């Protein structure tokens, strides 16, 4: 998760690679911690707990407390003069090695002590621009109802012919080029590409620069740099989390003015636009077997090169699928398809997990109530005052205010529903 969307005051429950984890801020060590989301006492989710006054993670069920290493520090039910049961190994919460890089919390999904210092040997993928203070960054996270395997896509509807070439494919990923752009897939879950700002401004990867201006565009691209990044996190079969954003070293004033949630509305529309398609596509591919992808699909143009490259990598190094371990997801079977309304839901897939959108959602709902109150109070005043106590003009003003307040509150209710709950996207009418 991007750190900007995590609240330090509360523990957060998340699912990654089928593992339930709790992410919480240890103020004693000033670092994010990732534990198994199960209390060693009776397996209650620690994410339902709280951070206590001493900054420890406390289970909400019987109040056991854990420090940043997972050591149990308090068992309220244990008598003080009895055996020190909290010091037992079995009283410890299971802590995963974790680190913050690129303003994002990463963890190693294994609690075995041999991996305790894994971070010194194996680091998350590094994108230089994301660590550069001269670059402004934009983030969004969204839970997506299709698998990580289907997220990786740079192709779009109406795309013009794209000359994409994939190079250097090996276990660590691959590198690809088109026009002045270049993209890199860092296995298993990171993709980023450098975007020519002129191309980016068109938001159309198929745009060809006008003839004769090549060197000018190249020069501009050298000074003004922009990188799109995608982190695709497998959650469970048929579910993934997309952490998407960009870093750029120009025009950052505009990013400082426009609140994040306004940009999120636009990004969410893009995600929704092919959500249903990809959800269905994934089920069809599961029916033929993921390893048969290249037989089932017909991909004759170079614009599919990235997707073909990714499938090649997946088949070669991961048997065409994700290894979900021995747990309940071992078969990789997809869950039944939810109704469209649930599939396209924005509230649970994004708003609750985004600090900017959840804050805007609360404020806009409060504003809707204020508008309703204004409307009711105005009509009340207009109706209750005696005929000659206020002038006709004042009365008209009151009635107008009531009407405007009512209309504005209705409009706002619709806006909130459409942007924070459910926005259907119908291709047939476009
Ligand atoms: C804070 O950290 C120090 C040293 O790591 C430790 O001695 C102390 O007990 C910790 N306090 C809590 C509340 O975990
Ligand atoms: C947690 O407690 C253990 C045992 O008292 C101590 O060794 C360790 O340093 C503590 N960890 C943190 C992060 O405070
Ligand atoms: S289950 Fe957590 S304290 Fe009992």
Tab-separated table of C-alpha atoms and ligand atoms in Angstrom:
chain	number	residue	atom	x	y	z
A	1	UNK	CA	0.000	0.000	0.000
A	2	UNK	CA	1.143	3.571	-0.582
A	3	UNK	CA	1.947	5.113	2.797
A	4	UNK	CA	-0.219	8.158	2.022
A	5	UNK	CA	-3.304	5.924	2.194
A	6	UNK	CA	-2.453	4.319	5.532
A	7	UNK	CA	-3.634	5.876	8.797
A	8	UNK	CA	-1.009	5.619	11.539
A	9	UNK	CA	-3.636	5.583	14.305
A	10	UNK	CA	-5.267	2.289	13.344
A	11	UNK	CA	-4.266	-1.195	12.195
A	12	UNK	CA	-5.167	-2.047	8.577
A	13	UNK	CA	-6.271	-5.496	7.430
A	14	UNK	CA	-5.141	-6.443	3.916
A	15	UNK	CA	-4.920	-9.575	1.827
A	16	UNK	CA	-1.858	-10.237	-0.350
A	17	UNK	CA	-1.067	-13.517	-2.143
A	18	UNK	CA	-3.954	-15.104	-0.258
A	19	UNK	CA	-2.361	-14.206	3.101
A	20	UNK	CA	-4.309	-12.109	5.592
A	21	UNK	CA	-2.020	-9.506	7.083
A	22	UNK	CA	-2.301	-6.530	9.403
A	23	UNK	CA	-0.257	-3.412	8.663
A	24	UNK	CA	0.319	-1.023	11.551
A	25	UNK	CA	2.511	1.875	12.572
A	26	UNK	CA	4.987	1.161	15.360
A	27	UNK	CA	5.671	4.604	16.797
A	28	UNK	CA	8.341	3.244	19.108
A	29	UNK	CA	10.496	2.314	16.123
A	30	UNK	CA	8.906	4.765	13.668
A	31	UNK	CA	8.231	2.073	11.127
A	32	UNK	CA	5.408	0.167	9.476
A	33	UNK	CA	5.005	-3.414	10.639
A	34	UNK	CA	3.352	-6.305	8.866
A	35	UNK	CA	1.994	-9.213	10.937
A	36	UNK	CA	-0.140	-12.244	10.263
A	37	UNK	CA	-3.676	-11.024	10.840
A	38	UNK	CA	-4.368	-13.642	13.505
A	39	UNK	CA	-3.927	-13.283	17.244
A	40	UNK	CA	-1.856	-16.162	18.690
A	41	UNK	CA	-4.431	-16.485	21.491
A	42	UNK	CA	-7.622	-17.454	19.659
A	43	UNK	CA	-6.969	-16.260	16.110
A	44	UNK	CA	-9.121	-13.105	16.235
A	45	UNK	CA	-8.067	-10.678	13.472
A	46	UNK	CA	-5.543	-8.231	14.874
A	47	UNK	CA	-6.726	-5.713	12.271
A	48	UNK	CA	-9.919	-5.386	14.353
A	49	UNK	CA	-7.751	-4.318	17.289
A	50	UNK	CA	-6.171	-0.999	18.199
A	51	UNK	CA	-2.878	0.735	18.880
A	52	UNK	CA	-2.714	1.135	22.665
A	53	UNK	CA	-1.335	4.105	24.621
A	54	UNK	CA	2.168	2.602	24.663
A	55	UNK	CA	2.039	2.192	20.879
A	56	UNK	CA	1.596	-1.570	20.958
A	57	UNK	CA	-0.781	-3.538	18.753
A	58	UNK	CA	-3.612	-4.738	20.993
A	59	UNK	CA	-6.047	-7.498	20.121
A	60	UNK	CA	-9.663	-6.354	20.585
A	61	UNK	CA	-10.864	-9.731	21.868
A	62	UNK	CA	-8.995	-10.301	25.155
A	63	UNK	CA	-6.529	-7.430	25.028
A	64	UNK	CA	-3.189	-9.167	24.431
A	65	UNK	CA	-0.544	-6.605	23.408
A	66	UNK	CA	2.349	-7.023	20.958
A	67	UNK	CA	5.389	-4.900	20.292
A	68	UNK	CA	6.902	-4.191	16.896
A	69	UNK	CA	8.749	-7.513	16.775
A	70	UNK	CA	5.588	-9.479	17.535
A	71	UNK	CA	6.666	-10.217	21.137
A	72	UNK	CA	3.743	-10.448	23.523
A	73	UNK	CA	4.030	-7.711	26.145
A	74	UNK	CA	0.799	-8.147	28.057
A	75	UNK	CA	-1.764	-10.840	28.772
A	76	UNK	CA	-4.371	-9.060	30.921
A	77	UNK	CA	-5.811	-12.394	32.183
A	78	UNK	CA	-2.462	-13.719	33.443
A	79	UNK	CA	-1.928	-13.140	37.212
A	80	UNK	CA	1.104	-10.936	37.885
A	81	UNK	CA	2.583	-13.378	40.386
A	82	UNK	CA	1.972	-16.398	38.123
A	83	UNK	CA	4.202	-17.813	35.392
A	84	UNK	CA	5.310	-15.278	32.774
A	85	UNK	CA	3.185	-16.843	30.040
A	86	UNK	CA	3.507	-13.822	27.784
A	87	UNK	CA	7.211	-14.581	27.278
A	88	UNK	CA	6.406	-17.956	25.664
A	89	UNK	CA	7.230	-18.324	21.984
A	90	UNK	CA	3.644	-19.372	21.267
A	91	UNK	CA	2.377	-16.045	22.612
A	92	UNK	CA	4.121	-14.133	19.827
A	93	UNK	CA	2.387	-12.643	16.817
A	94	UNK	CA	4.011	-13.653	13.523
A	95	UNK	CA	5.901	-10.733	12.014
A	96	UNK	CA	6.873	-10.513	8.327
A	97	UNK	CA	10.039	-8.693	7.249
A	98	UNK	CA	8.921	-5.333	5.856
A	99	UNK	CA	10.345	-2.120	4.454
A	100	UNK	CA	9.155	1.194	3.056
A	101	UNK	CA	10.449	2.005	-0.404
A	102	UNK	CA	9.065	4.553	-2.851
A	103	UNK	CA	6.570	5.667	-0.166
A	104	UNK	CA	5.071	2.211	-0.212
A	105	UNK	CA	5.029	-0.614	2.345
A	106	UNK	CA	6.534	-3.876	1.087
A	107	UNK	CA	6.771	-7.185	2.924
A	108	UNK	CA	8.367	-10.565	2.393
A	109	UNK	CA	5.582	-13.168	2.578
A	110	UNK	CA	7.362	-15.616	4.848
A	111	UNK	CA	7.755	-15.397	8.635
A	112	UNK	CA	10.553	-17.997	8.935
A	113	UNK	CA	13.425	-16.536	11.005
A	114	UNK	CA	15.880	-17.346	8.183
A	115	UNK	CA	14.305	-14.483	6.158
A	116	UNK	CA	14.487	-11.976	9.010
A	117	UNK	CA	17.182	-9.928	7.270
A	118	UNK	CA	16.059	-10.618	3.702
A	119	UNK	CA	15.763	-6.874	3.103
A	120	UNK	CA	19.552	-6.516	3.157
A	121	UNK	CA	19.839	-9.055	0.324
A	122	UNK	CA	16.731	-8.586	-1.773
A	123	UNK	CA	15.217	-5.168	-2.366
A	124	UNK	CA	11.918	-4.227	-4.019
A	125	UNK	CA	12.200	-2.954	-7.605
A	126	UNK	CA	13.810	0.469	-7.658
A	127	UNK	CA	12.609	3.284	-9.922
A	128	UNK	CA	15.065	6.221	-9.610
A	129	UNK	CA	12.496	8.966	-10.410
A	130	UNK	CA	10.311	7.828	-7.537
A	131	UNK	CA	13.039	8.614	-5.037
A	132	UNK	CA	13.882	11.964	-6.596
A	133	UNK	CA	12.508	14.946	-4.608
A	134	UNK	CA	12.325	17.000	-7.830
A	135	UNK	CA	9.604	14.695	-9.102
A	136	UNK	CA	6.016	15.153	-7.979
A	137	UNK	CA	4.092	11.934	-7.502
A	138	UNK	CA	0.535	10.870	-7.939
A	139	UNK	CA	-0.921	7.701	-6.409
A	140	UNK	CA	-4.069	5.676	-6.521
A	141	UNK	CA	-4.862	2.214	-5.207
A	142	UNK	CA	-7.818	0.159	-6.285
A	143	UNK	CA	-8.988	-3.383	-5.607
A	144	UNK	CA	-9.805	-5.041	-8.912
A	145	UNK	CA	-12.092	-8.050	-9.492
A	146	UNK	CA	-9.770	-9.855	-11.874
A	147	UNK	CA	-6.441	-11.511	-11.435
A	148	UNK	CA	-3.032	-9.914	-11.479
A	149	UNK	CA	-2.276	-11.827	-14.665
A	150	UNK	CA	-4.877	-9.753	-16.511
A	151	UNK	CA	-3.972	-6.362	-15.081
A	152	UNK	CA	-0.813	-5.910	-17.068
A	153	UNK	CA	-2.011	-4.142	-20.166
A	154	UNK	CA	-0.884	-1.098	-22.056
A	155	UNK	CA	-3.273	-1.628	-24.929
A	156	UNK	CA	-6.488	0.331	-25.258
A	157	UNK	CA	-9.589	0.351	-27.368
A	158	UNK	CA	-9.257	2.152	-30.700
A	159	UNK	CA	-5.475	1.846	-30.429
A	160	UNK	CA	-3.660	2.669	-33.626
A	161	UNK	CA	-0.969	0.290	-34.872
A	162	UNK	CA	1.736	0.171	-32.210
A	163	UNK	CA	5.210	-1.025	-32.975
A	164	UNK	CA	6.142	-2.656	-29.688
A	165	UNK	CA	9.292	-4.706	-29.400
A	166	UNK	CA	10.077	-6.891	-26.405
A	167	UNK	CA	13.730	-7.429	-25.553
A	168	UNK	CA	15.801	-9.210	-22.943
A	169	UNK	CA	13.146	-11.487	-21.535
A	170	UNK	CA	14.444	-13.509	-18.605
A	171	UNK	CA	13.384	-14.550	-15.091
A	172	UNK	CA	13.699	-10.949	-13.892
A	173	UNK	CA	11.222	-9.630	-16.457
A	174	UNK	CA	11.679	-7.854	-19.767
A	175	UNK	CA	12.184	-4.552	-21.473
A	176	UNK	CA	10.065	-3.136	-24.290
A	177	UNK	CA	10.159	-0.183	-26.661
A	178	UNK	CA	7.683	1.745	-28.731
A	179	UNK	CA	8.152	5.135	-30.389
A	180	UNK	CA	10.087	7.230	-27.904
A	181	UNK	CA	8.667	5.337	-24.951
A	182	UNK	CA	10.213	2.417	-23.212
A	183	UNK	CA	8.683	0.142	-20.654
A	184	UNK	CA	10.048	-2.348	-18.200
A	185	UNK	CA	8.397	-5.290	-16.514
A	186	UNK	CA	10.219	-6.165	-13.309
A	187	UNK	CA	8.983	-9.579	-12.252
A	188	UNK	CA	6.737	-10.385	-10.655
A	189	UNK	CA	4.542	-7.347	-10.048
A	190	UNK	CA	6.083	-4.086	-11.263
A	191	UNK	CA	5.740	-2.402	-14.600
A	192	UNK	CA	6.880	1.114	-15.433
A	193	UNK	CA	7.362	3.116	-18.533
A	194	UNK	CA	8.955	6.391	-19.457
A	195	UNK	CA	6.610	8.618	-21.326
A	196	UNK	CA	7.452	11.337	-23.733
A	197	UNK	CA	5.605	14.334	-22.243
A	198	UNK	CA	4.212	15.260	-25.647
A	199	UNK	CA	2.787	11.805	-26.085
A	200	UNK	CA	1.565	11.791	-22.527
A	201	UNK	CA	-0.279	15.043	-23.079
A	202	UNK	CA	-2.250	13.362	-25.842
A	203	UNK	CA	-2.916	10.370	-23.561
A	204	UNK	CA	-2.760	8.274	-26.674
A	205	UNK	CA	0.079	5.856	-27.016
A	206	UNK	CA	-0.526	5.532	-30.757
A	207	UNK	CA	0.161	9.191	-31.437
A	208	UNK	CA	3.005	9.621	-33.942
A	209	UNK	CA	5.075	12.823	-33.609
A	210	UNK	CA	4.810	15.102	-36.678
A	211	UNK	CA	7.607	14.659	-39.225
A	212	UNK	CA	10.693	16.849	-38.901
A	213	UNK	CA	10.283	17.630	-35.192
A	214	UNK	CA	11.896	14.468	-33.902
A	215	UNK	CA	14.939	16.112	-32.351
A	216	UNK	CA	12.798	18.799	-30.675
A	217	UNK	CA	10.603	16.170	-29.085
A	218	UNK	CA	13.668	14.207	-28.023
A	219	UNK	CA	15.162	17.314	-26.463
A	220	UNK	CA	11.977	18.087	-24.572
A	221	UNK	CA	11.809	14.485	-23.418
A	222	UNK	CA	15.301	14.814	-21.988
A	223	UNK	CA	14.348	17.757	-19.795
A	224	UNK	CA	10.761	16.887	-18.977
A	225	UNK	CA	10.514	13.387	-17.720
A	226	UNK	CA	7.549	11.385	-16.703
A	227	UNK	CA	7.302	7.808	-15.530
A	228	UNK	CA	4.114	5.794	-15.147
A	229	UNK	CA	4.305	2.993	-12.635
A	230	UNK	CA	2.032	0.028	-11.993
A	231	UNK	CA	2.307	-2.321	-9.070
A	232	UNK	CA	-0.038	-5.251	-9.553
A	233	UNK	CA	-0.576	-7.152	-6.324
A	234	UNK	CA	-2.137	-10.626	-6.403
A	235	UNK	CA	-4.789	-10.708	-3.647
A	236	UNK	CA	-6.624	-14.010	-4.179
A	237	UNK	CA	-7.733	-15.946	-7.280
A	238	UNK	CA	-9.771	-13.517	-9.389
A	239	UNK	CA	-8.801	-10.505	-7.264
A	240	UNK	CA	-5.890	-8.137	-7.342
A	241	UNK	CA	-4.871	-4.672	-6.211
A	242	UNK	CA	-3.589	-2.086	-8.605
A	243	UNK	CA	-1.312	0.600	-7.241
A	244	UNK	CA	-0.864	3.033	-10.052
A	245	UNK	CA	0.624	6.453	-10.455
A	246	UNK	CA	3.189	8.670	-12.049
A	247	UNK	CA	6.199	10.755	-11.136
A	248	UNK	CA	7.076	13.812	-13.214
A	249	UNK	CA	9.448	16.745	-12.981
A	250	UNK	CA	7.285	19.394	-14.672
A	251	UNK	CA	3.955	21.086	-14.051
A	252	UNK	CA	3.911	19.985	-10.422
A	253	UNK	CA	2.086	23.164	-9.353
A	254	UNK	CA	-1.066	21.747	-10.886
A	255	UNK	CA	-0.737	18.546	-8.833
A	256	UNK	CA	-0.526	20.687	-5.727
A	257	UNK	CA	-3.739	22.559	-6.516
A	258	UNK	CA	-6.044	19.817	-7.716
A	259	UNK	CA	-7.016	17.490	-4.858
A	260	UNK	CA	-6.105	13.856	-5.373
A	261	UNK	CA	-9.735	12.684	-5.238
A	262	UNK	CA	-10.670	14.707	-8.316
A	263	UNK	CA	-7.976	12.985	-10.352
A	264	UNK	CA	-9.040	9.662	-8.822
A	265	UNK	CA	-12.509	10.100	-10.330
A	266	UNK	CA	-10.920	10.196	-13.783
A	267	UNK	CA	-8.644	7.231	-13.156
A	268	UNK	CA	-11.543	5.211	-11.741
A	269	UNK	CA	-13.552	5.815	-14.905
A	270	UNK	CA	-10.657	4.426	-16.954
A	271	UNK	CA	-10.420	1.368	-14.695
A	272	UNK	CA	-14.209	0.831	-14.829
A	273	UNK	CA	-14.267	1.141	-18.594
A	274	UNK	CA	-12.789	-2.307	-19.149
A	275	UNK	CA	-13.402	-3.888	-15.785
A	276	UNK	CA	-16.313	-6.027	-16.934
A	277	UNK	CA	-14.516	-7.065	-20.153
A	278	UNK	CA	-11.422	-8.204	-18.298
A	279	UNK	CA	-13.403	-9.959	-15.616
A	280	UNK	CA	-15.163	-12.054	-18.281
A	281	UNK	CA	-11.943	-12.517	-20.289
A	282	UNK	CA	-10.254	-13.984	-17.231
A	283	UNK	CA	-13.031	-16.567	-16.754
A	284	UNK	CA	-12.815	-17.609	-20.410
A	285	UNK	CA	-9.057	-18.032	-20.161
A	286	UNK	CA	-9.419	-20.143	-17.022
A	287	UNK	CA	-11.788	-22.406	-18.952
A	288	UNK	CA	-9.181	-23.130	-21.648
A	289	UNK	CA	-6.369	-23.276	-19.076
A	290	UNK	CA	-3.963	-20.368	-18.548
A	291	UNK	CA	-1.060	-22.245	-20.182
A	292	UNK	CA	-3.075	-22.352	-23.444
A	293	UNK	CA	-3.473	-18.592	-23.617
A	294	UNK	CA	-1.507	-18.224	-26.863
A	295	UNK	CA	-3.568	-20.976	-28.502
A	296	UNK	CA	-6.924	-19.555	-27.448
A	297	UNK	CA	-6.153	-15.945	-28.380
A	298	UNK	CA	-5.257	-14.600	-31.803
A	299	UNK	CA	-2.617	-11.892	-31.408
A	300	UNK	CA	-1.177	-11.120	-34.853
A	301	UNK	CA	-0.151	-7.455	-34.355
A	302	UNK	CA	2.841	-5.949	-32.649
A	303	UNK	CA	0.588	-3.834	-30.421
A	304	UNK	CA	0.015	-7.024	-28.384
A	305	UNK	CA	3.749	-7.572	-27.899
A	306	UNK	CA	3.749	-6.577	-24.205
A	307	UNK	CA	0.872	-8.881	-23.360
A	308	UNK	CA	2.466	-11.714	-25.367
A	309	UNK	CA	5.794	-11.024	-23.628
A	310	UNK	CA	4.151	-11.160	-20.222
A	311	UNK	CA	2.396	-14.460	-21.022
A	312	UNK	CA	5.683	-15.868	-22.271
A	313	UNK	CA	7.391	-14.868	-19.046
A	314	UNK	CA	4.529	-16.313	-16.977
A	315	UNK	CA	4.528	-19.639	-18.836
A	316	UNK	CA	8.279	-19.985	-18.720
A	317	UNK	CA	8.911	-19.068	-15.099
A	318	UNK	CA	5.632	-19.658	-13.300
A	319	UNK	CA	3.757	-22.428	-15.172
A	320	UNK	CA	1.310	-19.867	-16.534
A	321	UNK	CA	-0.194	-19.127	-13.143
A	322	UNK	CA	0.317	-17.906	-9.611
A	323	UNK	CA	1.414	-20.357	-6.959
A	324	UNK	CA	-1.097	-19.693	-4.174
A	325	UNK	CA	0.655	-22.054	-1.771
A	326	UNK	CA	-0.958	-24.891	0.120
A	327	UNK	CA	-3.804	-22.877	1.620
A	328	UNK	CA	-7.439	-22.628	0.668
A	329	UNK	CA	-6.584	-20.986	-2.679
A	330	UNK	CA	-4.193	-23.762	-3.804
A	331	UNK	CA	-6.390	-24.794	-6.759
A	332	UNK	CA	-6.522	-21.228	-8.095
A	333	UNK	CA	-10.250	-21.689	-8.809
A	334	UNK	CA	-11.988	-18.394	-9.542
A	335	UNK	CA	-14.790	-17.294	-7.219
A	336	UNK	CA	-18.304	-17.123	-8.732
A	337	UNK	CA	-18.934	-13.960	-10.754
A	338	UNK	CA	-20.589	-11.283	-8.618
A	339	UNK	CA	-23.504	-9.201	-9.961
A	340	UNK	CA	-22.463	-6.195	-12.073
A	341	UNK	CA	-23.338	-3.731	-9.305
A	342	UNK	CA	-20.901	-5.453	-6.946
A	343	UNK	CA	-18.293	-5.927	-9.658
A	344	UNK	CA	-18.145	-2.219	-10.425
A	345	UNK	CA	-18.496	-1.047	-6.820
A	346	UNK	CA	-16.204	1.867	-6.058
A	347	UNK	CA	-16.829	2.372	-2.388
A	348	UNK	CA	-15.291	-0.834	-1.037
A	349	UNK	CA	-12.747	-1.211	-3.816
A	350	UNK	CA	-11.382	2.297	-3.528
A	351	UNK	CA	-13.014	4.966	-1.360
A	352	UNK	CA	-12.530	3.222	1.999
A	353	UNK	CA	-8.888	2.531	1.115
A	354	UNK	CA	-8.076	6.053	-0.050
A	355	UNK	CA	-7.555	8.856	2.415
A	356	UNK	CA	-8.323	11.614	-0.053
A	357	UNK	CA	-11.519	10.060	-1.398
A	358	UNK	CA	-12.854	8.970	2.002
A	359	UNK	CA	-12.288	12.487	3.307
A	360	UNK	CA	-14.031	14.034	0.263
A	361	UNK	CA	-16.853	11.506	0.618
A	362	UNK	CA	-17.500	12.555	4.225
A	363	UNK	CA	-17.324	16.275	3.426
A	364	UNK	CA	-19.620	16.019	0.403
A	365	UNK	CA	-22.156	14.001	2.396
A	366	UNK	CA	-22.078	16.663	5.116
A	367	UNK	CA	-22.576	19.345	2.466
A	368	UNK	CA	-25.589	17.461	1.135
A	369	UNK	CA	-27.149	17.552	4.620
A	370	UNK	CA	-26.365	21.268	4.973
A	371	UNK	CA	-28.103	21.990	1.661
A	372	UNK	CA	-31.154	20.048	2.781
A	373	UNK	CA	-31.286	21.937	6.073
A	374	UNK	CA	-30.959	25.265	4.249
A	375	UNK	CA	-33.789	24.251	1.954
A	376	UNK	CA	-36.108	23.174	4.782
A	377	UNK	CA	-35.324	26.169	6.983
A	378	UNK	CA	-35.943	28.634	4.111
A	379	UNK	CA	-39.294	27.129	3.240
A	380	UNK	CA	-40.171	27.003	6.933
A	381	UNK	CA	-39.406	30.704	7.403
A	382	UNK	CA	-41.330	31.662	4.266
A	383	UNK	CA	-44.355	29.676	5.409
A	384	UNK	CA	-44.336	30.581	9.105
A	385	UNK	CA	-43.880	34.339	8.955
A	386	UNK	CA	-47.046	36.425	8.843
A	387	UNK	CA	-48.129	37.907	5.551
A	388	UNK	CA	-46.761	41.413	6.243
A	389	UNK	CA	-43.865	40.567	8.576
A	390	UNK	CA	-41.434	40.259	5.656
A	391	UNK	CA	-41.599	41.869	2.240
A	392	UNK	CA	-42.723	39.978	-0.834
A	393	UNK	CA	-39.165	40.169	-2.195
A	394	UNK	CA	-37.746	38.564	0.932
A	395	UNK	CA	-40.383	35.853	0.728
A	396	UNK	CA	-39.516	35.157	-2.917
A	397	UNK	CA	-35.837	35.012	-1.986
A	398	UNK	CA	-36.613	32.479	0.746
A	399	UNK	CA	-38.611	30.283	-1.594
A	400	UNK	CA	-35.897	30.491	-4.282
A	401	UNK	CA	-33.281	29.530	-1.734
A	402	UNK	CA	-35.360	26.522	-0.723
A	403	UNK	CA	-35.680	25.404	-4.337
A	404	UNK	CA	-32.000	25.927	-5.133
A	405	UNK	CA	-30.924	24.199	-1.914
A	406	UNK	CA	-33.137	21.239	-2.724
A	407	UNK	CA	-31.956	20.984	-6.324
A	408	UNK	CA	-28.297	21.292	-5.293
A	409	UNK	CA	-28.667	18.579	-2.670
A	410	UNK	CA	-30.285	16.250	-5.236
A	411	UNK	CA	-27.511	16.957	-7.744
A	412	UNK	CA	-24.867	16.345	-5.085
A	413	UNK	CA	-26.492	13.069	-4.026
A	414	UNK	CA	-26.293	11.900	-7.623
A	415	UNK	CA	-22.674	13.065	-7.926
A	416	UNK	CA	-21.710	11.192	-4.756
A	417	UNK	CA	-23.443	8.015	-5.868
A	418	UNK	CA	-21.913	8.097	-9.321
A	419	UNK	CA	-18.368	8.888	-8.264
A	420	UNK	CA	-18.043	7.122	-4.940
A	421	UNK	CA	-20.353	4.137	-5.232
A	422	UNK	CA	-21.211	2.951	-8.682
A	423	UNK	CA	-20.597	4.210	-12.166
A	424	UNK	CA	-21.734	1.829	-14.862
A	425	UNK	CA	-19.777	2.011	-18.053
A	426	UNK	CA	-21.666	0.997	-21.151
A	427	UNK	CA	-19.534	0.568	-24.278
A	428	UNK	CA	-22.555	0.000	-26.514
A	429	UNK	CA	-23.579	3.640	-26.320
A	430	UNK	CA	-20.152	5.154	-27.033
B	1	LIG	C1	10.563	0.599	22.544
B	1	LIG	O1	11.824	0.143	22.056
B	1	LIG	C2	12.807	-0.082	23.046
B	1	LIG	C3	14.085	-0.483	22.362
B	1	LIG	O2	13.849	-1.091	21.115
B	1	LIG	C4	12.320	-1.124	24.049
B	1	LIG	O3	13.233	-1.299	25.075
B	1	LIG	C5	10.964	-0.684	24.617
B	1	LIG	O4	10.449	-1.700	25.458
B	1	LIG	C6	9.994	-0.446	23.487
B	1	LIG	N1	8.728	0.013	24.016
B	1	LIG	C7	7.568	-0.510	23.600
B	1	LIG	C8	6.334	0.095	24.185
B	1	LIG	O5	7.508	-1.415	22.777
B	2	LIG	C1	10.009	-6.336	21.590
B	2	LIG	O1	10.258	-6.982	22.784
B	2	LIG	C2	11.407	-7.831	22.740
B	2	LIG	C3	11.463	-8.620	24.053
B	2	LIG	O2	11.252	-7.804	25.145
B	2	LIG	C4	12.645	-6.983	22.525
B	2	LIG	O3	13.781	-7.794	22.448
B	2	LIG	C5	12.468	-6.245	21.198
B	2	LIG	O4	13.546	-5.365	20.995
B	2	LIG	C6	11.173	-5.451	21.187
B	2	LIG	N1	10.989	-4.953	19.861
B	2	LIG	C7	10.599	-3.700	19.593
B	2	LIG	C8	10.463	-3.361	18.149
B	2	LIG	O5	10.338	-2.870	20.453
B	3	LIG	S1	-7.945	-13.678	20.602
B	3	LIG	FE1	-6.616	-12.021	20.758
B	3	LIG	S2	-6.467	-11.707	22.885
B	3	LIG	FE2	-7.754	-13.404	22.718
